[in-house]
Short mmCIF file of C-alpha atoms and ligand atoms in Angstrom, two decimals:
data_model
loop_
_atom_site.label_atom_id
_atom_site.label_comp_id
_atom_site.label_asym_id
_atom_site.label_seq_id
_atom_site.Cartn_x
_atom_site.Cartn_y
_atom_site.Cartn_z
CA MET G 4 34.62 3.27 -45.89
CA SER G 5 37.39 1.65 -43.93
CA GLU G 6 38.29 2.76 -40.44
CA ILE G 7 41.34 5.01 -39.91
CA ILE G 8 43.43 3.63 -37.05
CA SER G 9 46.46 4.76 -35.07
CA ILE G 10 49.55 2.69 -35.96
CA PRO G 11 51.27 3.09 -32.55
CA GLU G 12 48.07 1.75 -30.96
CA LEU G 13 48.08 -1.18 -33.38
CA VAL G 14 51.74 -1.90 -32.54
CA ALA G 15 50.86 -1.84 -28.83
CA VAL G 16 48.11 -4.43 -29.42
CA CYS G 17 50.55 -6.57 -31.44
CA VAL G 18 53.07 -6.38 -28.57
CA GLU G 19 50.39 -7.61 -26.19
CA ALA G 20 49.45 -10.41 -28.62
CA ALA G 21 53.11 -11.48 -28.97
CA GLU G 22 53.64 -11.52 -25.21
CA ARG G 23 50.54 -13.62 -24.62
CA ALA G 24 51.64 -15.97 -27.40
CA CYS G 25 55.15 -16.29 -25.89
CA SER G 26 53.61 -17.11 -22.55
CA ARG G 27 51.49 -19.88 -24.09
CA ILE G 28 54.47 -21.29 -26.00
CA ARG G 29 56.38 -21.54 -22.72
CA SER G 30 53.56 -23.29 -20.94
CA ILE G 31 53.08 -25.83 -23.75
CA HIS G 32 56.83 -26.47 -23.76
CA ALA G 33 56.69 -27.09 -20.00
CA THR G 34 54.11 -29.87 -20.50
CA GLY G 35 56.65 -31.81 -22.56
CA ASN G 36 53.91 -32.83 -25.00
CA LEU G 37 54.35 -30.75 -28.14
CA LYS G 38 51.89 -32.79 -30.28
CA ALA G 39 54.05 -32.30 -33.36
CA ILE G 40 52.67 -33.17 -36.79
CA GLU G 41 54.27 -32.98 -40.22
CA LYS G 42 52.64 -30.27 -42.40
CA GLY G 43 54.32 -31.25 -45.64
CA ASP G 44 55.22 -34.59 -47.15
CA GLY G 45 58.65 -34.69 -45.47
CA THR G 46 60.46 -33.27 -48.48
CA ASP G 47 61.47 -29.80 -49.54
CA ALA G 48 58.90 -28.83 -52.17
CA LEU G 49 61.59 -26.98 -54.13
CA THR G 50 64.49 -29.43 -54.10
CA GLY G 51 62.77 -32.74 -53.34
CA ARG G 52 65.35 -33.38 -50.61
CA PRO G 53 64.19 -34.71 -47.21
CA MET G 54 63.07 -31.80 -45.02
CA ALA G 55 60.84 -31.46 -41.97
CA ASP G 56 58.06 -28.84 -41.99
CA THR G 57 56.76 -29.43 -38.50
CA GLN G 58 53.81 -27.86 -36.68
CA THR G 59 53.29 -28.26 -32.93
CA GLU G 60 50.45 -27.46 -30.55
CA ALA G 61 52.42 -24.32 -29.66
CA ASP G 62 52.41 -23.10 -33.30
CA ARG G 63 48.65 -23.67 -33.45
CA GLN G 64 47.75 -22.09 -30.13
CA SER G 65 50.12 -19.16 -30.55
CA GLU G 66 48.45 -18.23 -33.83
CA LYS G 67 45.00 -18.58 -32.30
CA ILE G 68 45.93 -16.22 -29.45
CA ILE G 69 47.49 -13.64 -31.76
CA PHE G 70 44.44 -13.64 -34.04
CA SER G 71 42.04 -13.39 -31.06
CA VAL G 72 43.83 -10.49 -29.40
CA ILE G 73 44.22 -8.47 -32.61
CA LYS G 74 40.74 -9.22 -33.99
CA LYS G 75 39.14 -8.18 -30.70
CA HIS G 76 40.45 -4.65 -31.28
CA TYR G 77 40.41 -4.63 -35.09
CA PRO G 78 37.76 -7.04 -36.41
CA GLU G 79 38.17 -5.75 -39.96
CA LEU G 80 41.96 -6.05 -40.15
CA ARG G 81 43.45 -8.46 -42.69
CA ILE G 82 45.79 -10.93 -40.94
CA ILE G 83 47.67 -13.65 -42.78
CA GLY G 84 49.04 -16.38 -40.53
CA GLU G 85 51.36 -19.26 -41.31
CA GLU G 86 49.06 -21.83 -39.72
CA GLU G 87 45.77 -20.23 -40.78
CA SER G 88 44.62 -23.11 -42.93
CA SER G 89 45.19 -25.62 -40.14
CA SER G 90 44.48 -23.46 -37.09
CA CYS G 91 42.80 -25.46 -34.31
CA SER G 92 39.42 -24.46 -32.91
CA LEU G 93 40.75 -23.67 -29.46
CA ALA G 94 38.55 -21.39 -27.38
CA PHE G 95 40.65 -18.49 -26.14
CA ASP G 96 39.53 -16.51 -23.14
CA GLU G 97 41.86 -13.55 -22.87
CA ASP G 98 40.68 -12.56 -19.39
CA ALA G 99 41.11 -16.07 -17.99
CA GLU G 100 44.55 -16.36 -19.50
CA GLU G 101 47.46 -16.14 -17.11
CA VAL G 102 50.32 -14.33 -18.78
CA LEU G 103 53.74 -15.27 -17.47
CA LEU G 104 55.91 -12.26 -18.11
CA SER G 105 59.21 -11.15 -16.74
CA PRO G 106 59.03 -7.98 -14.63
CA ARG G 107 61.19 -6.21 -17.22
CA VAL G 108 58.72 -6.59 -20.06
CA ILE G 109 55.33 -6.45 -18.40
CA THR G 110 52.64 -5.97 -21.04
CA SER G 111 52.13 -2.27 -21.05
CA ARG G 112 50.29 -0.57 -23.79
CA SER G 113 51.12 2.80 -22.26
CA THR G 114 54.89 2.10 -22.44
CA VAL G 115 54.67 1.26 -26.14
CA LEU G 116 52.54 4.34 -26.75
CA LYS G 117 54.99 6.52 -24.85
CA ASN G 118 57.86 5.18 -26.98
CA LEU G 119 55.91 5.58 -30.22
CA ASP G 120 54.39 8.94 -29.47
CA VAL G 121 53.61 9.96 -33.05
CA PRO G 122 50.36 10.63 -34.89
CA VAL G 123 50.73 7.96 -37.60
CA HIS G 124 47.39 6.74 -38.96
CA ALA G 125 46.24 4.51 -41.81
CA PRO G 126 42.97 3.08 -43.10
CA THR G 127 42.61 -0.61 -42.20
CA SER G 128 41.98 -1.43 -45.87
CA GLU G 129 45.62 -0.49 -46.65
CA LEU G 130 47.08 -2.69 -43.89
CA THR G 131 48.00 -6.36 -43.85
CA LEU G 132 49.54 -8.24 -40.94
CA PHE G 133 51.77 -11.26 -41.58
CA VAL G 134 52.09 -13.56 -38.57
CA ASP G 135 54.54 -16.37 -37.92
CA PRO G 136 53.21 -17.59 -34.57
CA LEU G 137 56.32 -19.67 -33.88
CA ASP G 138 59.36 -19.21 -36.05
CA GLY G 139 62.02 -21.89 -35.62
CA THR G 140 59.73 -24.86 -35.01
CA ASN G 141 62.53 -27.36 -35.73
CA GLU G 142 64.68 -25.62 -33.10
CA PHE G 143 61.70 -25.58 -30.67
CA VAL G 144 61.32 -29.36 -31.07
CA SER G 145 65.07 -30.04 -30.88
CA GLY G 146 65.60 -27.81 -27.82
CA HIS G 147 67.55 -24.93 -29.41
CA LEU G 148 65.12 -22.63 -27.67
CA HIS G 149 67.01 -19.34 -27.96
CA CYS G 150 66.29 -19.40 -31.75
CA VAL G 151 62.49 -19.46 -31.33
CA SER G 152 60.50 -16.29 -31.95
CA VAL G 153 56.99 -14.94 -32.49
CA LEU G 154 56.79 -12.65 -35.52
CA ILE G 155 54.08 -10.06 -36.22
CA GLY G 156 54.70 -7.74 -39.16
CA ILE G 157 52.54 -4.88 -40.40
CA ALA G 158 52.64 -3.79 -44.05
CA ARG G 159 50.92 -0.78 -45.62
CA ASN G 160 50.10 -1.19 -49.32
CA GLY G 161 52.63 -4.02 -49.49
CA ILE G 162 55.50 -2.07 -47.88
CA ARG G 163 56.95 -2.81 -44.42
CA LEU G 164 55.61 -0.43 -41.78
CA ALA G 165 56.11 -1.99 -38.34
CA GLY G 166 57.14 -5.22 -36.68
CA VAL G 167 57.14 -7.06 -33.36
CA ILE G 168 59.50 -9.92 -32.45
CA GLY G 169 58.92 -11.84 -29.22
CA ARG G 170 61.37 -14.37 -27.77
CA PRO G 171 59.57 -16.89 -25.57
CA PHE G 172 62.85 -18.33 -24.25
CA PRO G 173 65.30 -15.51 -23.54
CA ASP G 174 68.50 -17.44 -22.85
CA THR G 175 70.85 -15.71 -20.44
CA GLU G 176 74.02 -17.00 -22.09
CA VAL G 177 73.15 -15.99 -25.65
CA CYS G 178 70.80 -13.01 -25.20
CA ASN G 179 68.33 -12.36 -22.43
CA ASP G 180 66.24 -9.75 -24.20
CA GLU G 181 62.74 -10.83 -25.07
CA LEU G 182 60.92 -8.19 -27.03
CA MET G 183 61.79 -6.02 -30.03
CA TYR G 184 59.42 -3.69 -31.88
CA ALA G 185 59.80 -1.05 -34.53
CA LEU G 186 57.79 1.54 -36.40
CA VAL G 187 59.48 2.63 -39.61
CA GLY G 188 60.65 6.24 -39.39
CA GLN G 189 60.25 6.27 -35.60
CA GLY G 190 62.51 3.82 -33.78
CA VAL G 191 63.42 0.31 -32.67
CA PHE G 192 62.93 -0.75 -29.05
CA VAL G 193 64.38 -3.74 -27.19
CA ASP G 194 62.55 -4.51 -23.96
CA HIS G 195 61.08 -0.99 -24.34
CA CYS G 196 64.50 0.77 -24.60
CA GLU G 197 65.41 2.44 -27.87
CA ILE G 198 68.39 1.02 -29.76
CA ASN G 199 70.52 2.59 -32.48
CA ILE G 200 73.12 0.76 -34.49
CA ASN G 201 75.61 2.75 -36.45
CA LYS G 202 77.61 -0.06 -37.86
CA LYS G 203 80.24 -0.18 -40.56
CA VAL G 204 81.35 -3.62 -41.67
CA ASN G 205 85.02 -4.54 -41.22
CA ASN G 206 87.13 -6.56 -43.61
CA LEU G 207 86.05 -9.79 -41.88
CA VAL G 208 82.30 -10.02 -42.51
CA LYS G 209 80.29 -11.68 -39.74
CA ILE G 210 77.39 -13.33 -41.48
CA THR G 211 74.56 -15.45 -40.11
CA THR G 212 72.86 -18.23 -42.05
CA THR G 213 70.76 -21.35 -41.63
CA LEU G 214 71.72 -24.34 -39.47
CA LYS G 215 70.58 -26.49 -42.36
CA ARG G 216 72.81 -27.48 -45.24
CA THR G 217 73.94 -24.45 -47.27
CA SER G 218 73.20 -24.71 -50.98
CA ARG G 219 75.86 -24.48 -53.70
CA VAL G 220 74.94 -20.87 -54.44
CA MET G 221 75.01 -19.91 -50.75
CA SER G 222 78.45 -21.51 -50.31
CA ARG G 223 79.73 -19.67 -53.38
CA ILE G 224 78.51 -16.36 -51.92
CA PHE G 225 80.62 -17.02 -48.81
CA GLU G 226 83.62 -17.72 -51.06
CA LEU G 227 83.11 -14.48 -52.95
CA MET G 228 82.88 -12.53 -49.67
CA THR G 229 85.95 -14.11 -48.04
CA PRO G 230 87.12 -13.44 -45.34
CA VAL G 231 83.87 -14.33 -43.57
CA ASP G 232 82.97 -15.50 -40.09
CA ILE G 233 79.90 -17.72 -40.56
CA VAL G 234 77.44 -17.86 -37.66
CA LYS G 235 74.98 -20.74 -38.16
CA GLU G 236 71.72 -20.18 -36.29
CA GLY G 237 68.11 -21.36 -36.53
CA GLY G 238 64.98 -19.31 -37.27
CA ALA G 239 64.52 -16.29 -39.50
CA GLY G 240 63.34 -14.02 -36.66
CA TRP G 241 66.39 -14.82 -34.53
CA LYS G 242 68.75 -14.15 -37.43
CA PHE G 243 67.11 -10.74 -38.01
CA TRP G 244 67.51 -10.13 -34.26
CA LEU G 245 71.24 -10.94 -34.49
CA VAL G 246 71.63 -8.36 -37.28
CA ALA G 247 69.50 -5.71 -35.56
CA SER G 248 71.39 -6.02 -32.28
CA GLY G 249 74.78 -5.71 -34.01
CA ARG G 250 75.92 -9.23 -33.10
CA VAL G 251 76.49 -9.98 -36.80
CA ASP G 252 76.86 -7.79 -39.90
CA CYS G 253 74.35 -9.51 -42.13
CA TYR G 254 72.00 -12.44 -42.80
CA GLN G 255 72.28 -14.52 -45.94
CA TYR G 256 69.57 -16.94 -47.07
CA ALA G 257 70.00 -16.67 -50.83
CA ARG G 258 67.65 -19.47 -51.74
CA PRO G 259 63.90 -19.99 -51.66
CA GLY G 260 62.23 -21.46 -48.55
CA THR G 261 61.17 -18.59 -46.31
CA LYS G 262 57.76 -16.94 -46.62
CA LYS G 263 56.54 -13.38 -46.16
CA TRP G 264 55.66 -13.99 -42.48
CA ASP G 265 59.31 -14.95 -41.85
CA ALA G 266 60.50 -11.62 -43.28
CA LEU G 267 58.14 -8.74 -42.50
CA ALA G 268 58.76 -8.09 -38.78
CA GLY G 269 62.54 -8.30 -39.24
CA ASP G 270 62.36 -6.17 -42.38
CA ALA G 271 60.57 -3.41 -40.43
CA VAL G 272 63.19 -3.55 -37.67
CA ILE G 273 66.24 -3.50 -39.96
CA SER G 274 64.74 -0.80 -42.23
CA THR G 275 63.99 1.40 -39.22
CA LEU G 276 67.64 1.08 -38.16
CA GLY G 277 68.68 2.36 -41.59
CA GLY G 278 69.71 -1.05 -42.94
CA ALA G 279 68.42 -3.00 -45.91
CA VAL G 280 66.39 -6.17 -46.45
CA THR G 281 66.10 -7.40 -50.03
CA ASP G 282 66.05 -10.53 -52.14
CA ALA G 283 69.31 -11.94 -53.49
CA CYS G 284 69.07 -9.55 -56.47
CA GLY G 285 68.71 -6.43 -54.30
CA ARG G 286 64.98 -5.94 -54.78
CA PRO G 287 62.85 -4.87 -51.81
CA ILE G 288 60.48 -7.54 -50.47
CA VAL G 289 56.87 -6.75 -51.40
CA TYR G 290 54.19 -7.96 -49.00
CA SER G 291 51.30 -8.63 -51.33
CA THR G 292 48.09 -10.31 -50.17
CA ASP G 293 48.21 -12.68 -53.16
CA PRO G 294 49.05 -16.18 -51.82
CA ALA G 295 50.95 -16.91 -55.04
CA THR G 296 53.59 -14.41 -53.86
CA PHE G 297 54.02 -15.64 -50.26
CA ASN G 298 57.26 -17.50 -51.04
CA ASN G 299 60.42 -15.40 -50.94
CA GLU G 300 61.43 -17.24 -54.06
CA TRP G 301 64.60 -15.21 -54.67
CA GLY G 302 65.73 -15.52 -51.06
CA ILE G 303 66.21 -12.95 -48.29
CA ILE G 304 69.34 -11.08 -47.29
CA ALA G 305 69.68 -8.34 -44.68
CA SER G 306 72.36 -5.98 -43.41
CA VAL G 307 72.28 -3.14 -40.97
CA ASP G 308 74.89 -1.24 -43.05
CA ARG G 309 72.97 -0.24 -46.16
CA SER G 310 75.95 0.77 -48.24
CA PHE G 311 77.71 -2.58 -47.50
CA HIS G 312 74.46 -4.36 -48.39
CA PHE G 313 74.27 -2.95 -51.91
CA SER G 314 77.98 -2.68 -52.68
CA LYS G 315 79.09 -6.10 -51.34
CA LEU G 316 76.36 -8.50 -50.25
CA VAL G 317 73.93 -8.03 -53.15
CA VAL G 318 76.79 -8.02 -55.66
CA ALA G 319 78.18 -11.35 -54.32
CA CYS G 320 74.69 -12.94 -54.22
CA HIS G 321 73.84 -11.87 -57.75
CA ALA G 322 77.22 -12.94 -59.14
CA ALA G 323 76.95 -16.40 -57.52
CA LEU G 324 73.40 -16.78 -58.79
CA CYS G 325 74.35 -15.88 -62.36
CA GLU G 326 77.39 -18.23 -62.30
CA ASP G 327 75.30 -21.16 -61.12
CA PRO G 328 71.54 -20.67 -60.74
CA GLY G 329 71.38 -23.87 -58.61
CA SER G 330 68.73 -26.54 -58.64
CA GLU G 331 66.62 -24.98 -55.87
CA TRP G 332 65.73 -21.74 -57.68
CA PRO G 333 62.45 -21.26 -59.54
CA LYS G 334 62.62 -23.27 -62.75
CA GLY G 335 62.19 -21.47 -66.05
CA LEU G 336 62.37 -17.99 -64.52
CA GLU G 337 65.02 -15.62 -65.71
CA ILE G 338 67.33 -14.30 -62.99
CA PRO G 339 66.22 -10.72 -62.28
CA PRO G 340 68.83 -8.03 -62.99
CA LEU G 341 70.89 -6.66 -60.11
CA THR G 342 69.16 -3.75 -58.41
CA ARG G 343 71.49 -1.01 -57.23
CA GLU G 344 70.69 1.29 -54.34
CA SER G 345 70.45 4.22 -56.74
CA ASN G 346 67.62 2.45 -58.59
CA LEU G 347 65.43 2.29 -55.49
P1 LIG D 25 66.35 -21.49 -41.13
O1 LIG D 25 67.26 -20.36 -41.48
O2 LIG D 25 66.63 -22.72 -41.96
O3 LIG D 25 66.28 -21.75 -39.67
O4 LIG D 25 64.92 -21.03 -41.61
C1 LIG D 25 64.32 -19.92 -41.02
C2 LIG D 25 62.82 -20.04 -41.06
O5 LIG D 25 62.43 -19.92 -42.42
C3 LIG D 25 62.28 -21.37 -40.59
O6 LIG D 25 61.94 -21.36 -39.23
C4 LIG D 25 61.06 -21.51 -41.44
O7 LIG D 25 60.04 -20.74 -40.88
C5 LIG D 25 61.44 -20.87 -42.75
N1 LIG D 25 62.03 -21.75 -43.77
C6 LIG D 25 63.28 -21.68 -44.27
N2 LIG D 25 63.48 -22.58 -45.24
C7 LIG D 25 62.33 -23.25 -45.36
C8 LIG D 25 61.87 -24.30 -46.20
N3 LIG D 25 62.68 -24.86 -47.13
N4 LIG D 25 60.61 -24.74 -46.05
C9 LIG D 25 59.79 -24.19 -45.12
N5 LIG D 25 60.16 -23.18 -44.31
C10 LIG D 25 61.40 -22.71 -44.43
MG1 LIG D 26 59.10 -19.21 -39.86
MG1 LIG D 27 56.33 -20.78 -37.94
#
């Protein structure tokens, strides 16, 4: 028999874990010694092109802290972390840990519980957490610190349920908020204040995408959606944040590369706001525990305006994909049919 737990309480623990992790990321950054190693072989596994897949001491320690804090409260909970296979054996003493928080976002379980004051429960056996302990490692190493985030997503039976996004380096010029959390059906909170976005997309679509080279298919999508204002930014978590906060209309990464831990927290946030997060064919992202499914092999796209998402963004992505599947997409797999909102 698995234990039945309160989801708001779990979210509150995840908020605490994210804040402790952000604090540790900041202190490692301050040492100036990031101890970066290359996880992959220096090439993109899908395209063979040169690509860094870097891991730093901050990625390793952040994951260790998040696992320790959550496992202390929920030893049975299934947590899948990006760095799990290579996680260092750092001893983590939560009580000895100094947490450097801004006065605005002091770790406060009671504040989260007050905001999420609903009796939502689930058995631990139905829950899986996906953790990206430091999203935007390339930006962390290159000093584009506002793009860095800590991502903790909670799925129930493979479907997004809740998410926490922490920003270790809130940059005053770009955005000085540092914490976002959501429980589907309940609300999204930025630095503990509820946000609502009721956004309709104008003729000129403001669309965020990777700082890296855009693929042929991704460029074609922009052509099909013209006029567009392209906002190139690093990190998946930060791009979800830009959509959720209304700074852009949508996020387009219609190619493989991201993993489930890049998507789940942002998916929970955008879904709670009434938006949509799907693959490039309009299918919802399923958060299975099977490692063979961890790649978002048909990409991720997100919009806060759900009707725009299905009538414009998905249609452009699917059309571009069918015109030219592109060398980076899974070989030998047929392109899935376009999923319309009415099919969901
Ligand atoms: P980007 O939009 O390029 O900044 O990517 C967002 C996040 O997705 C990165 O921080 C990585 O976590 C992940 N990601 C995207 N593309 C790849 C890739 N080709 N290989 C590994 N991770 C990727
Ligand atoms: Mg990532
Ligand atoms: Mg990462």
